[in-house]
PDB file of C-alpha atoms in Angstrom:
ATOM      1  CA  MET A   1      97.795 134.322  79.908  1.00 68.00           C
ATOM      2  CA  SER A   2      94.407 132.808  79.126  1.00 92.00           C
ATOM      3  CA  VAL A   3      94.184 129.715  81.304  1.00 98.00           C
ATOM      4  CA  LYS A   4      94.778 129.657  85.049  1.00 98.00           C
ATOM      5  CA  VAL A   5      95.684 126.303  86.572  1.00 98.00           C
ATOM      6  CA  GLU A   6      95.486 125.313  90.242  1.00 98.00           C
ATOM      7  CA  ALA A   7      96.445 122.196  92.195  1.00 98.00           C
ATOM      8  CA  VAL A   8      93.596 120.561  94.145  1.00 98.00           C
ATOM      9  CA  PRO A   9      94.623 117.924  96.719  1.00 98.00           C
ATOM     10  CA  CYS A  10      92.808 114.585  96.616  1.00 98.00           C
ATOM     11  CA  LEU A  11      93.247 111.064  97.975  1.00 98.00           C
ATOM     12  CA  GLU A  12      96.396 110.620 100.081  1.00 96.00           C
ATOM     13  CA  ASP A  13      98.997 112.542  98.084  1.00 97.00           C
ATOM     14  CA  ASN A  14      97.461 113.158  94.644  1.00 98.00           C
ATOM     15  CA  TYR A  15      96.696 116.399  92.910  1.00 98.00           C
ATOM     16  CA  LEU A  16      93.974 116.913  90.374  1.00 98.00           C
ATOM     17  CA  TRP A  17      94.200 120.152  88.440  1.00 98.00           C
ATOM     18  CA  LEU A  18      91.545 122.831  87.993  1.00 98.00           C
ATOM     19  CA  LEU A  19      91.748 124.868  84.780  1.00 98.00           C
ATOM     20  CA  LYS A  20      89.805 128.059  84.081  1.00 98.00           C
ATOM     21  CA  ASP A  21      89.964 129.929  80.784  1.00 98.00           C
ATOM     22  CA  GLY A  22      89.764 133.685  81.328  1.00 97.00           C
ATOM     23  CA  PRO A  23      88.128 134.843  78.079  1.00 96.00           C
ATOM     24  CA  THR A  24      85.364 132.221  77.996  1.00 97.00           C
ATOM     25  CA  GLY A  25      85.048 131.024  81.598  1.00 97.00           C
ATOM     26  CA  ALA A  26      85.490 127.402  80.506  1.00 98.00           C
ATOM     27  CA  ILE A  27      86.375 125.087  83.396  1.00 98.00           C
ATOM     28  CA  GLY A  28      88.377 121.881  83.181  1.00 98.00           C
ATOM     29  CA  ILE A  29      89.620 119.170  85.513  1.00 98.00           C
ATOM     30  CA  CYS A  30      92.684 117.020  84.928  1.00 99.00           C
ATOM     31  CA  ASP A  31      93.091 113.537  86.433  1.00 98.00           C
ATOM     32  CA  PRO A  32      90.200 113.374  88.931  1.00 98.00           C
ATOM     33  CA  GLY A  33      91.226 110.537  91.215  1.00 98.00           C
ATOM     34  CA  GLU A  34      88.086 111.193  93.238  1.00 98.00           C
ATOM     35  CA  ALA A  35      85.005 113.244  92.511  1.00 98.00           C
ATOM     36  CA  GLY A  36      84.412 115.134  95.760  1.00 98.00           C
ATOM     37  CA  PRO A  37      87.361 117.559  95.632  1.00 98.00           C
ATOM     38  CA  ALA A  38      86.833 118.026  91.890  1.00 98.00           C
ATOM     39  CA  ILE A  39      83.171 118.949  92.373  1.00 98.00           C
ATOM     40  CA  ALA A  40      84.029 121.376  95.180  1.00 98.00           C
ATOM     41  CA  ALA A  41      86.661 123.050  92.987  1.00 98.00           C
ATOM     42  CA  VAL A  42      84.311 123.295  90.007  1.00 98.00           C
ATOM     43  CA  GLU A  43      81.496 124.766  92.091  1.00 98.00           C
ATOM     44  CA  ALA A  44      83.860 127.344  93.597  1.00 98.00           C
ATOM     45  CA  ALA A  45      85.113 128.254  90.112  1.00 97.00           C
ATOM     46  CA  GLY A  46      81.696 128.766  88.535  1.00 95.00           C
ATOM     47  CA  GLY A  47      79.697 125.569  88.703  1.00 93.00           C
ATOM     48  CA  THR A  48      79.942 124.215  85.158  1.00 96.00           C
ATOM     49  CA  LEU A  49      82.492 121.648  83.999  1.00 98.00           C
ATOM     50  CA  ASP A  50      83.443 121.726  80.320  1.00 98.00           C
ATOM     51  CA  ALA A  51      86.326 119.271  80.007  1.00 98.00           C
ATOM     52  CA  ILE A  52      87.983 116.370  81.822  1.00 99.00           C
ATOM     53  CA  PHE A  53      91.588 115.703  80.809  1.00 99.00           C
ATOM     54  CA  LEU A  54      93.102 112.272  81.502  1.00 98.00           C
ATOM     55  CA  THR A  55      96.844 111.605  81.292  1.00 98.00           C
ATOM     56  CA  HIS A  56      96.769 107.844  81.948  1.00 98.00           C
ATOM     57  CA  HIS A  57      94.622 104.978  83.128  1.00 98.00           C
ATOM     58  CA  HIS A  58      95.558 104.465  86.794  1.00 98.00           C
ATOM     59  CA  GLY A  59      92.659 104.572  89.215  1.00 98.00           C
ATOM     60  CA  ASP A  60      94.046 107.408  91.292  1.00 98.00           C
ATOM     61  CA  HIS A  61      93.748 109.571  88.161  1.00 98.00           C
ATOM     62  CA  ILE A  62      90.392 108.415  86.752  1.00 98.00           C
ATOM     63  CA  ASN A  63      88.178 107.065  89.551  1.00 98.00           C
ATOM     64  CA  GLY A  64      86.139 110.276  89.793  1.00 98.00           C
ATOM     65  CA  VAL A  65      85.287 110.459  86.101  1.00 98.00           C
ATOM     66  CA  GLU A  66      81.919 108.704  86.093  1.00 98.00           C
ATOM     67  CA  GLU A  67      80.540 110.719  88.998  1.00 98.00           C
ATOM     68  CA  LEU A  68      81.695 113.915  87.322  1.00 98.00           C
ATOM     69  CA  ARG A  69      80.160 112.826  84.017  1.00 98.00           C
ATOM     70  CA  ALA A  70      76.838 112.150  85.746  1.00 98.00           C
ATOM     71  CA  ARG A  71      76.840 115.549  87.447  1.00 98.00           C
ATOM     72  CA  TYR A  72      78.144 117.509  84.439  1.00 98.00           C
ATOM     73  CA  PRO A  73      76.923 115.616  81.343  1.00 98.00           C
ATOM     74  CA  GLN A  74      78.140 118.370  79.022  1.00 97.00           C
ATOM     75  CA  ALA A  75      81.789 117.824  80.026  1.00 98.00           C
ATOM     76  CA  ARG A  76      84.012 116.289  77.327  1.00 98.00           C
ATOM     77  CA  VAL A  77      86.235 113.469  78.533  1.00 98.00           C
ATOM     78  CA  ILE A  78      89.579 113.649  76.729  1.00 98.00           C
ATOM     79  CA  GLY A  79      92.256 110.953  76.913  1.00 98.00           C
ATOM     80  CA  GLY A  80      94.867 109.055  74.978  1.00 98.00           C
ATOM     81  CA  LYS A  81      94.187 106.808  71.989  1.00 96.00           C
ATOM     82  CA  PRO A  82      96.814 104.309  73.199  1.00 92.00           C
ATOM     83  CA  ASP A  83      94.733 103.704  76.345  1.00 95.00           C
ATOM     84  CA  LEU A  84      91.237 103.499  74.872  1.00 94.00           C
ATOM     85  CA  HIS A  85      90.891  99.956  76.215  1.00 94.00           C
ATOM     86  CA  ARG A  86      91.598 100.947  79.827  1.00 97.00           C
ATOM     87  CA  LEU A  87      90.252 104.477  80.207  1.00 98.00           C
ATOM     88  CA  PRO A  88      86.665 105.533  80.906  1.00 98.00           C
ATOM     89  CA  LYS A  89      84.601 106.164  77.778  1.00 97.00           C
ATOM     90  CA  LEU A  90      86.161 109.075  75.898  1.00 98.00           C
ATOM     91  CA  ASP A  91      84.477 111.849  73.961  1.00 98.00           C
ATOM     92  CA  GLU A  92      87.833 112.756  72.399  1.00 98.00           C
ATOM     93  CA  ALA A  93      90.591 110.196  71.891  1.00 98.00           C
ATOM     94  CA  VAL A  94      93.836 112.020  71.141  1.00 98.00           C
ATOM     95  CA  GLY A  95      97.428 111.189  70.280  1.00 98.00           C
ATOM     96  CA  GLU A  96     100.840 112.727  69.696  1.00 98.00           C
ATOM     97  CA  GLY A  97     100.617 116.164  68.081  1.00 98.00           C
ATOM     98  CA  ASP A  98      96.834 116.513  68.279  1.00 98.00           C
ATOM     99  CA  GLU A  99      95.351 119.845  69.344  1.00 98.00           C
ATOM    100  CA  VAL A 100      92.693 120.073  72.026  1.00 98.00           C
ATOM    101  CA  VAL A 101      90.511 123.170  72.166  1.00 98.00           C
ATOM    102  CA  PHE A 102      89.661 124.441  75.640  1.00 98.00           C
ATOM    103  CA  GLY A 103      87.734 127.700  75.694  1.00 97.00           C
ATOM    104  CA  ALA A 104      89.867 130.219  73.810  1.00 97.00           C
ATOM    105  CA  ALA A 105      93.001 128.154  74.441  1.00 97.00           C
ATOM    106  CA  ARG A 106      94.645 125.218  72.740  1.00 98.00           C
ATOM    107  CA  ALA A 107      96.738 122.384  74.117  1.00 98.00           C
ATOM    108  CA  THR A 108      99.056 120.122  72.146  1.00 98.00           C
ATOM    109  CA  VAL A 109      99.098 116.448  73.080  1.00 98.00           C
ATOM    110  CA  MET A 110     102.462 114.864  73.851  1.00 98.00           C
ATOM    111  CA  HIS A 111     102.751 111.076  74.031  1.00 98.00           C
ATOM    112  CA  LEU A 112     105.222 110.567  76.888  1.00 98.00           C
ATOM    113  CA  PRO A 113     105.509 106.852  77.674  1.00 98.00           C
ATOM    114  CA  GLY A 114     107.541 105.477  80.526  1.00 97.00           C
ATOM    115  CA  HIS A 115     105.332 105.388  83.603  1.00 97.00           C
ATOM    116  CA  THR A 116     102.807 103.609  81.362  1.00 97.00           C
ATOM    117  CA  THR A 117     102.964 102.885  77.647  1.00 97.00           C
ATOM    118  CA  GLY A 118      99.976 105.101  76.868  1.00 97.00           C
ATOM    119  CA  HIS A 119     100.784 108.103  79.079  1.00 98.00           C
ATOM    120  CA  ILE A 120     100.073 111.484  77.480  1.00 98.00           C
ATOM    121  CA  ALA A 121     100.445 115.097  78.560  1.00 98.00           C
ATOM    122  CA  PHE A 122      98.656 118.284  77.538  1.00 98.00           C
ATOM    123  CA  HIS A 123     100.936 121.213  76.689  1.00 98.00           C
ATOM    124  CA  PHE A 124      99.329 124.648  76.981  1.00 98.00           C
ATOM    125  CA  ALA A 125     102.281 126.388  75.351  1.00 98.00           C
ATOM    126  CA  ALA A 126     100.799 129.896  75.321  1.00 98.00           C
ATOM    127  CA  ASP A 127     100.119 129.633  79.045  1.00 98.00           C
ATOM    128  CA  HIS A 128     103.427 127.928  79.825  1.00 98.00           C
ATOM    129  CA  PHE A 129     102.203 124.781  81.553  1.00 98.00           C
ATOM    130  CA  LEU A 130     102.092 121.045  81.002  1.00 98.00           C
ATOM    131  CA  LEU A 131      99.509 118.706  82.520  1.00 98.00           C
ATOM    132  CA  CYS A 132     102.076 115.961  82.982  1.00 98.00           C
ATOM    133  CA  GLY A 133     100.390 113.367  85.192  1.00 98.00           C
ATOM    134  CA  ASP A 134     102.951 110.937  86.607  1.00 98.00           C
ATOM    135  CA  ILE A 135     105.727 111.198  84.016  1.00 98.00           C
ATOM    136  CA  VAL A 136     107.697 113.865  85.908  1.00 98.00           C
ATOM    137  CA  PHE A 137     107.557 115.159  89.472  1.00 98.00           C
ATOM    138  CA  ALA A 138     109.322 117.959  91.260  1.00 98.00           C
ATOM    139  CA  LEU A 139     112.845 116.535  91.670  1.00 98.00           C
ATOM    140  CA  GLY A 140     111.641 113.126  90.512  1.00 98.00           C
ATOM    141  CA  CYS A 141     110.123 110.933  87.841  1.00 97.00           C
ATOM    142  CA  GLY A 142     107.354 108.362  87.574  1.00 96.00           C
ATOM    143  CA  ARG A 143     108.021 104.715  88.275  1.00 95.00           C
ATOM    144  CA  PRO A 144     108.306 102.719  85.023  1.00 96.00           C
ATOM    145  CA  LEU A 145     105.638 100.041  85.379  1.00 93.00           C
ATOM    146  CA  GLU A 146     105.243  98.488  81.930  1.00 95.00           C
ATOM    147  CA  ALA A 147     107.396  96.808  79.294  1.00 88.00           C
ATOM    148  CA  GLY A 148     110.209  98.995  77.990  1.00 92.00           C
ATOM    149  CA  GLY A 149     109.375 101.626  80.568  1.00 95.00           C
ATOM    150  CA  MET A 150     112.853 102.692  81.641  1.00 97.00           C
ATOM    151  CA  GLU A 151     114.155 103.486  78.157  1.00 97.00           C
ATOM    152  CA  ALA A 152     110.836 105.117  77.232  1.00 98.00           C
ATOM    153  CA  LEU A 153     110.951 107.231  80.380  1.00 98.00           C
ATOM    154  CA  TYR A 154     114.485 108.375  79.601  1.00 98.00           C
ATOM    155  CA  LYS A 155     113.453 109.358  76.075  1.00 98.00           C
ATOM    156  CA  SER A 156     110.425 111.227  77.445  1.00 98.00           C
ATOM    157  CA  PHE A 157     112.714 113.189  79.772  1.00 98.00           C
ATOM    158  CA  LYS A 158     114.940 114.096  76.838  1.00 98.00           C
ATOM    159  CA  ARG A 159     111.855 115.497  75.090  1.00 98.00           C
ATOM    160  CA  LEU A 160     110.724 117.404  78.163  1.00 98.00           C
ATOM    161  CA  ALA A 161     114.164 118.989  78.502  1.00 98.00           C
ATOM    162  CA  LYS A 162     113.626 120.722  75.142  1.00 98.00           C
ATOM    163  CA  LEU A 163     110.521 122.631  76.297  1.00 98.00           C
ATOM    164  CA  PRO A 164     110.856 126.322  77.217  1.00 98.00           C
ATOM    165  CA  PRO A 165     112.551 126.657  80.622  1.00 98.00           C
ATOM    166  CA  ASN A 166     109.574 128.547  82.087  1.00 98.00           C
ATOM    167  CA  THR A 167     107.209 125.623  81.393  1.00 98.00           C
ATOM    168  CA  ARG A 168     105.350 124.712  84.583  1.00 98.00           C
ATOM    169  CA  PHE A 169     104.973 121.008  85.281  1.00 98.00           C
ATOM    170  CA  CYS A 170     101.559 120.274  86.807  1.00 98.00           C
ATOM    171  CA  CYS A 171     102.411 116.965  88.477  1.00 98.00           C
ATOM    172  CA  GLY A 172     100.056 114.313  89.783  1.00 98.00           C
ATOM    173  CA  HIS A 173     101.513 113.784  93.264  1.00 98.00           C
ATOM    174  CA  GLU A 174     103.075 115.548  96.241  1.00 98.00           C
ATOM    175  CA  TYR A 175     106.417 113.733  96.375  1.00 97.00           C
ATOM    176  CA  THR A 176     108.823 116.645  96.507  1.00 98.00           C
ATOM    177  CA  GLU A 177     110.250 116.279 100.010  1.00 97.00           C
ATOM    178  CA  THR A 178     111.072 112.593  99.574  1.00 96.00           C
ATOM    179  CA  ASN A 179     112.448 113.250  96.096  1.00 98.00           C
ATOM    180  CA  ALA A 180     114.611 116.036  97.481  1.00 98.00           C
ATOM    181  CA  ARG A 181     116.088 113.796 100.168  1.00 97.00           C
ATOM    182  CA  PHE A 182     117.023 111.239  97.531  1.00 97.00           C
ATOM    183  CA  ALA A 183     118.394 113.826  95.103  1.00 98.00           C
ATOM    184  CA  LEU A 184     120.656 115.195  97.834  1.00 98.00           C
ATOM    185  CA  THR A 185     122.286 111.783  98.227  1.00 97.00           C
ATOM    186  CA  ILE A 186     123.418 112.134  94.602  1.00 97.00           C
ATOM    187  CA  GLU A 187     124.411 115.812  94.574  1.00 97.00           C
ATOM    188  CA  PRO A 188     124.818 116.940  98.197  1.00 97.00           C
ATOM    189  CA  GLU A 189     126.726 120.078  97.144  1.00 97.00           C
ATOM    190  CA  ASN A 190     124.149 121.233  94.585  1.00 98.00           C
ATOM    191  CA  LYS A 191     123.109 124.656  95.906  1.00 97.00           C
ATOM    192  CA  ALA A 192     120.067 124.968  93.622  1.00 96.00           C
ATOM    193  CA  LEU A 193     118.845 121.553  94.733  1.00 97.00           C
ATOM    194  CA  ARG A 194     119.344 122.381  98.399  1.00 97.00           C
ATOM    195  CA  ALA A 195     117.442 125.656  97.949  1.00 96.00           C
ATOM    196  CA  GLU A 196     114.554 123.830  96.293  1.00 96.00           C
ATOM    197  CA  ALA A 197     114.503 121.250  99.103  1.00 97.00           C
ATOM    198  CA  GLU A 198     114.328 124.024 101.701  1.00 97.00           C
ATOM    199  CA  ALA A 199     111.586 125.831  99.785  1.00 97.00           C
ATOM    200  CA  ALA A 200     109.575 122.617  99.506  1.00 97.00           C
ATOM    201  CA  ALA A 201     109.843 121.998 103.246  1.00 98.00           C
ATOM    202  CA  ALA A 202     108.622 125.518 103.970  1.00 98.00           C
ATOM    203  CA  LEU A 203     105.670 125.159 101.600  1.00 98.00           C
ATOM    204  CA  ARG A 204     104.611 121.840 103.114  1.00 98.00           C
ATOM    205  CA  ALA A 205     104.941 123.243 106.636  1.00 97.00           C
ATOM    206  CA  ALA A 206     102.512 125.961 105.561  1.00 98.00           C
ATOM    207  CA  GLY A 207     100.131 123.368 104.101  1.00 96.00           C
ATOM    208  CA  ARG A 208     100.746 124.463 100.519  1.00 97.00           C
ATOM    209  CA  PRO A 209     101.548 122.422  97.385  1.00 98.00           C
ATOM    210  CA  THR A 210     105.135 122.318  96.143  1.00 98.00           C
ATOM    211  CA  VAL A 211     103.948 122.118  92.530  1.00 98.00           C
ATOM    212  CA  PRO A 212     103.818 123.274  89.823  1.00 98.00           C
ATOM    213  CA  THR A 213     107.545 123.311  89.380  1.00 98.00           C
ATOM    214  CA  THR A 214     109.321 124.652  86.305  1.00 98.00           C
ATOM    215  CA  LEU A 215     111.619 123.005  83.810  1.00 98.00           C
ATOM    216  CA  ALA A 216     114.323 125.512  84.770  1.00 98.00           C
ATOM    217  CA  GLN A 217     114.133 124.346  88.393  1.00 97.00           C
ATOM    218  CA  GLU A 218     114.223 120.711  87.364  1.00 98.00           C
ATOM    219  CA  LEU A 219     117.215 121.124  85.079  1.00 98.00           C
ATOM    220  CA  SER A 220     119.072 122.538  88.085  1.00 97.00           C
ATOM    221  CA  GLY A 221     118.199 119.847  90.597  1.00 97.00           C
ATOM    222  CA  ASN A 222     116.233 116.880  89.275  1.00 98.00           C
ATOM    223  CA  PRO A 223     118.606 113.867  89.203  1.00 98.00           C
ATOM    224  CA  TYR A 224     116.862 112.336  86.188  1.00 98.00           C
ATOM    225  CA  PHE A 225     117.158 115.422  84.012  1.00 98.00           C
ATOM    226  CA  ARG A 226     120.778 115.608  85.139  1.00 98.00           C
ATOM    227  CA  ALA A 227     121.610 111.988  84.277  1.00 98.00           C
ATOM    228  CA  ARG A 228     124.284 111.802  81.587  1.00 97.00           C
ATOM    229  CA  ASP A 229     122.898 108.744  79.799  1.00 98.00           C
ATOM    230  CA  LEU A 230     120.360 105.913  80.000  1.00 98.00           C
ATOM    231  CA  ALA A 231     122.598 103.813  82.253  1.00 98.00           C
ATOM    232  CA  GLU A 232     122.909 106.588  84.830  1.00 98.00           C
ATOM    233  CA  PHE A 233     119.205 107.398  84.568  1.00 98.00           C
ATOM    234  CA  THR A 234     118.365 103.717  85.158  1.00 97.00           C
ATOM    235  CA  ALA A 235     120.730 103.401  88.115  1.00 98.00           C
ATOM    236  CA  ARG A 236     119.210 106.464  89.769  1.00 98.00           C
ATOM    237  CA  ARG A 237     115.627 105.333  89.220  1.00 97.00           C
ATOM    238  CA  GLU A 238     116.396 101.849  90.561  1.00 96.00           C
ATOM    239  CA  ALA A 239     118.166 103.305  93.601  1.00 96.00           C
ATOM    240  CA  LYS A 240     115.133 105.496  94.281  1.00 95.00           C
ATOM    241  CA  ASN A 241     112.935 102.393  94.316  1.00 92.00           C
ATOM    242  CA  HIS A 242     114.774 101.254  97.461  1.00 90.00           C
ATOM    243  CA  PHE A 243     115.168 104.665  99.111  1.00 91.00           C
ATOM    244  CA  ARG A 244     113.353 105.369 102.333  1.00 78.00           C
TER     245      ARG A 244
END
């Protein structure tokens, strides 16, 4: 594996992601909702930032970009063409199927609408991980916030389900415990789901992230991957909106 990826907590329950390419030492940050934790992670990793990856336009994923750009002017800011009008200034505007070079590695861009219309993800296939922003969470999915979002989100999940089972989902938030409680109301006898809920509780008790998760885990317990059709997917997402 060339690129190592690590969750860095920021804001209330966000994660930004630190990437480091082994052969070249290139350092990247994905979805910096604030600059301070990103800067601390970059300095600990080697002190030079080469790339900033953006999955979508929400402030809790982009608000640290300008401070990072000022501190590391050589860093390329990479984001989706569909969101050019509402992202920080991009050095690379990318869309479905484009390749992004990072050190000795390459990521393929996936356009995965649903949470927002312009949401993208970066698939590092050789390193088995996906920078997936807010489209999918451990045992959950993003909230559809824009026109056509529910159907788009369902279609994005169908695409995600076709990735290799060992693909790690590098999610944008720490929502796993709440998602697990909701998922257990749908499948209370699901042993894999219950095991994942217990593991998540233990990780949080130890102060550790519950992500990345893997597609294999999600196929076993995530109620949205396990929905039989759009109607069931929609009913589950709408029920989650009212779950406490």
